[in-house]
Tab-separated table of C-alpha atoms and ligand atoms in Angstrom:
chain	number	residue	atom	x	y	z
A	12	MET	CA	12.749	-32.595	-113.863
A	13	ASN	CA	11.932	-34.262	-116.772
A	14	GLN	CA	14.776	-33.714	-120.079
A	15	GLU	CA	12.906	-36.268	-122.164
A	16	SER	CA	11.482	-39.134	-122.532
A	17	THR	CA	10.428	-42.668	-124.311
A	18	ASN	CA	6.861	-43.469	-125.174
A	19	VAL	CA	5.490	-46.164	-123.498
A	20	ILE	CA	6.823	-49.659	-123.877
A	21	PRO	CA	4.627	-52.171	-123.469
A	22	LEU	CA	5.385	-55.102	-121.077
A	23	PRO	CA	2.337	-57.343	-121.966
A	24	ASP	CA	4.690	-60.316	-120.403
A	25	LYS	CA	7.470	-60.313	-117.591
A	26	LEU	CA	9.510	-62.531	-120.875
A	27	ALA	CA	8.856	-57.789	-122.284
A	28	THR	CA	10.452	-56.769	-118.831
A	29	LYS	CA	13.234	-59.272	-118.350
A	30	ARG	CA	13.936	-58.012	-122.156
A	31	LEU	CA	13.990	-54.492	-121.282
A	32	ALA	CA	15.798	-54.541	-118.326
A	33	ARG	CA	18.510	-56.524	-120.896
A	34	ARG	CA	18.921	-53.669	-122.863
A	35	ILE	CA	19.478	-50.732	-120.644
A	36	ALA	CA	21.644	-53.494	-118.365
A	37	PRO	CA	24.766	-52.580	-120.486
A	38	HIS	CA	24.730	-49.183	-120.550
A	39	LEU	CA	23.993	-49.202	-116.608
A	40	ALA	CA	27.934	-47.560	-115.531
A	41	PRO	CA	28.872	-47.418	-111.613
A	42	GLY	CA	27.858	-45.103	-109.808
A	43	GLN	CA	23.761	-44.378	-111.923
A	44	LEU	CA	21.110	-43.613	-110.168
A	45	VAL	CA	17.859	-46.009	-111.534
A	46	VAL	CA	14.861	-44.957	-110.008
A	47	LEU	CA	11.608	-46.760	-110.181
A	48	SER	CA	8.068	-45.757	-110.251
A	49	GLY	CA	4.413	-46.715	-110.455
A	50	PRO	CA	1.863	-48.077	-108.462
A	51	LEU	CA	1.644	-51.051	-105.895
A	52	GLY	CA	2.298	-54.393	-107.757
A	53	SER	CA	3.511	-53.090	-111.349
A	54	GLY	CA	6.749	-54.900	-111.359
A	55	LYS	CA	9.522	-52.929	-110.095
A	56	THR	CA	10.745	-55.468	-108.473
A	57	PHE	CA	10.485	-57.959	-110.510
A	58	PHE	CA	12.425	-55.658	-113.080
A	59	THR	CA	15.005	-54.635	-109.877
A	60	ARG	CA	15.632	-58.968	-109.814
A	61	ALA	CA	15.633	-59.052	-113.869
A	62	LEU	CA	18.518	-56.373	-114.035
A	63	CYS	CA	20.763	-58.187	-112.057
A	64	ARG	CA	20.127	-61.763	-113.815
A	65	ALA	CA	21.736	-59.028	-116.277
A	66	LEU	CA	24.295	-57.599	-114.605
A	67	GLY	CA	25.454	-61.299	-114.214
A	68	LEU	CA	24.344	-62.438	-111.102
A	69	PRO	CA	24.425	-66.563	-110.807
A	70	GLU	CA	21.003	-67.940	-110.882
A	71	GLU	CA	20.902	-69.542	-106.913
A	72	ARG	CA	21.561	-66.367	-105.268
A	73	ARG	CA	18.026	-64.364	-103.903
A	74	VAL	CA	16.774	-61.314	-104.654
A	75	PRO	CA	14.549	-60.499	-102.227
A	76	SER	CA	11.754	-57.357	-102.066
A	77	PRO	CA	14.050	-54.980	-99.875
A	78	THR	CA	10.318	-53.467	-98.525
A	79	PHE	CA	10.928	-53.507	-94.852
A	80	THR	CA	15.030	-54.010	-94.927
A	81	LEU	CA	15.337	-50.958	-97.090
A	82	VAL	CA	18.214	-52.146	-98.747
A	83	HIS	CA	19.645	-54.970	-100.345
A	84	GLU	CA	23.359	-55.349	-101.419
A	85	HIS	CA	23.968	-57.645	-105.122
A	86	ALA	CA	27.332	-59.300	-106.326
A	87	THR	CA	26.150	-57.817	-109.670
A	88	GLN	CA	28.850	-56.594	-112.409
A	89	PRO	CA	29.025	-53.355	-111.106
A	90	PRO	CA	27.814	-54.243	-107.650
A	91	LEU	CA	23.303	-53.621	-107.358
A	92	ALA	CA	22.230	-51.631	-104.000
A	93	HIS	CA	18.192	-52.365	-104.329
A	94	ALA	CA	16.191	-49.740	-102.347
A	95	ASP	CA	12.131	-50.144	-101.361
A	96	VAL	CA	11.990	-46.291	-99.255
A	97	TYR	CA	8.039	-46.723	-99.679
A	98	ARG	CA	7.969	-46.815	-95.615
A	99	LEU	CA	10.085	-43.791	-94.705
A	100	LYS	CA	8.327	-40.215	-94.917
A	101	ASP	CA	11.113	-37.834	-95.727
A	102	ALA	CA	14.219	-36.755	-97.373
A	103	ARG	CA	15.594	-36.683	-94.477
A	104	GLU	CA	14.940	-40.326	-94.311
A	105	VAL	CA	15.852	-41.520	-97.810
A	106	GLU	CA	19.710	-39.733	-97.251
A	107	GLN	CA	20.040	-41.311	-93.953
A	108	LEU	CA	20.370	-44.654	-96.395
A	109	GLY	CA	23.763	-43.627	-97.476
A	110	LEU	CA	22.363	-44.354	-100.852
A	111	ASP	CA	23.936	-41.599	-102.742
A	112	ALA	CA	27.599	-42.927	-100.739
A	113	GLN	CA	26.724	-46.529	-102.064
A	114	ARG	CA	26.659	-44.216	-105.546
A	115	GLU	CA	30.445	-42.761	-104.892
A	116	ASP	CA	31.918	-46.082	-103.924
A	117	GLY	CA	30.941	-47.846	-107.682
A	118	PHE	CA	27.478	-49.324	-107.225
A	119	VAL	CA	24.152	-48.951	-109.274
A	120	VAL	CA	21.619	-47.566	-106.760
A	121	VAL	CA	17.907	-49.222	-107.697
A	122	VAL	CA	15.433	-47.347	-105.736
A	123	GLU	CA	11.317	-48.706	-106.227
A	124	TRP	CA	9.045	-45.261	-104.708
A	125	GLY	CA	11.813	-43.203	-104.711
A	126	GLU	CA	11.199	-39.945	-107.684
A	127	PRO	CA	9.917	-37.874	-104.931
A	128	TYR	CA	13.238	-38.311	-103.605
A	129	ILE	CA	15.688	-37.901	-106.670
A	130	ASP	CA	17.468	-34.596	-105.116
A	131	ALA	CA	17.977	-37.070	-102.125
A	132	LEU	CA	20.007	-39.776	-103.680
A	133	GLY	CA	22.240	-37.154	-105.581
A	134	GLY	CA	19.980	-36.905	-108.778
A	135	ASP	CA	20.464	-37.562	-112.435
A	136	ALA	CA	18.600	-40.640	-112.272
A	137	LEU	CA	17.275	-42.699	-114.908
A	138	VAL	CA	13.504	-42.719	-114.166
A	139	VAL	CA	11.495	-46.265	-115.392
A	140	SER	CA	7.658	-45.381	-114.835
A	141	PHE	CA	5.831	-48.611	-114.406
A	142	SER	CA	2.030	-48.617	-115.693
A	143	LEU	CA	-0.415	-51.763	-114.790
A	144	ASP	CA	-3.621	-51.561	-117.436
A	145	PRO	CA	-2.484	-52.133	-119.548
A	146	ARG	CA	1.561	-53.188	-118.262
A	147	GLY	CA	4.319	-50.347	-119.587
A	148	ALA	CA	7.561	-48.701	-118.987
A	149	ARG	CA	8.364	-45.149	-119.975
A	150	LEU	CA	11.803	-44.222	-119.719
A	151	SER	CA	12.890	-40.074	-118.735
A	152	ALA	CA	16.178	-39.025	-117.279
A	153	THR	CA	16.839	-36.364	-114.798
A	154	GLY	CA	20.455	-35.117	-115.858
A	155	PRO	CA	23.196	-35.199	-118.036
A	156	SER	CA	24.723	-39.238	-117.313
A	157	ALA	CA	20.629	-40.635	-117.426
A	158	SER	CA	20.160	-38.817	-120.631
A	159	LYS	CA	22.895	-40.117	-122.084
A	160	LEU	CA	21.621	-43.205	-121.221
A	161	LEU	CA	18.715	-42.758	-122.211
A	162	GLU	CA	19.768	-42.070	-125.835
A	163	ALA	CA	21.984	-45.389	-125.285
A	164	VAL	CA	19.203	-47.751	-124.210
A	165	ARG	CA	16.786	-45.351	-127.291
A	166	ASP	CA	20.146	-47.003	-129.689
A	167	SER	CA	20.313	-50.494	-128.537
B	205	LIG	N1	5.415	-57.536	-117.274
B	205	LIG	C1	5.466	-58.385	-116.147
B	205	LIG	N2	3.753	-58.924	-116.772
B	205	LIG	C2	2.970	-59.919	-116.223
B	205	LIG	N3	3.364	-60.181	-114.755
B	205	LIG	C3	4.386	-59.564	-113.993
B	205	LIG	C4	4.780	-58.253	-115.363
B	205	LIG	N4	5.388	-57.859	-114.029
B	205	LIG	C5	5.898	-58.391	-112.529
B	205	LIG	N5	5.057	-59.155	-113.286
B	205	LIG	C6	4.070	-59.580	-111.462
B	205	LIG	O1	3.785	-58.626	-111.157
B	205	LIG	C7	3.892	-59.266	-109.354
B	205	LIG	C8	4.004	-58.147	-109.317
B	205	LIG	O2	5.586	-57.517	-108.560
B	205	LIG	P1	6.580	-56.832	-108.511
B	205	LIG	O3	6.511	-57.265	-106.829
B	205	LIG	O4	7.938	-57.150	-109.336
B	205	LIG	O5	5.636	-55.548	-108.040
B	205	LIG	P2	6.601	-54.431	-107.445
B	205	LIG	O6	6.203	-53.057	-108.231
B	205	LIG	O7	7.762	-53.947	-106.736
B	205	LIG	O8	5.167	-53.693	-106.146
B	205	LIG	P3	5.443	-52.918	-104.617
B	205	LIG	O9	5.021	-51.936	-105.050
B	205	LIG	O10	4.568	-53.634	-103.759
B	205	LIG	O11	6.739	-53.029	-104.192
B	205	LIG	C9	4.980	-59.481	-109.440
B	205	LIG	O12	3.860	-61.773	-109.763
B	205	LIG	C10	5.438	-59.889	-110.976
B	205	LIG	O13	6.039	-61.580	-110.938
B	206	LIG	MG1	9.019	-53.712	-104.814
């Protein structure tokens, strides 16, 4: 259940999405869950790429879409696990990815299409809901650390 949310942040071009990622990145503590929702092609993977760069991943390290591979780990600071659960059927399959344990190990865990599975992912998510026409995003929080994160991003 969302405790609070922002207004829609317009993302008219790729630079705007990069700026949003740069704004959020400094506030991401190890173990934070970030869930990305929104239609096909709305910018979830692009945003994750920008987040990885903002968390120090060098340009020569690729950030491919995990649509088929399900989870990729990136040597960011803190480390980031990027998942796409579009193809999974239920919460049990999501639990089997072990992302909850990765949070405990200090990974920031970013999950495309993860909104129906927030509990299976350990809860307390920052939710970034992308829209396509026009392009934009709304931020919301489903728990205490995500709420603090949302406040910090708002004040930044
Ligand atoms: N703010 C933006 N303005 C213009 N183009 C953008 C923006 N954000 C992303 N794009 C472009 O939109 C396309 C689709 O983006 P992306 O692959 O990130 O979507 P997605 O939400 O991950 O899709 P899927 O649901 O298939 O995983 C890419 O070509 C990307 O460069
Ligand atoms: Mg994607």
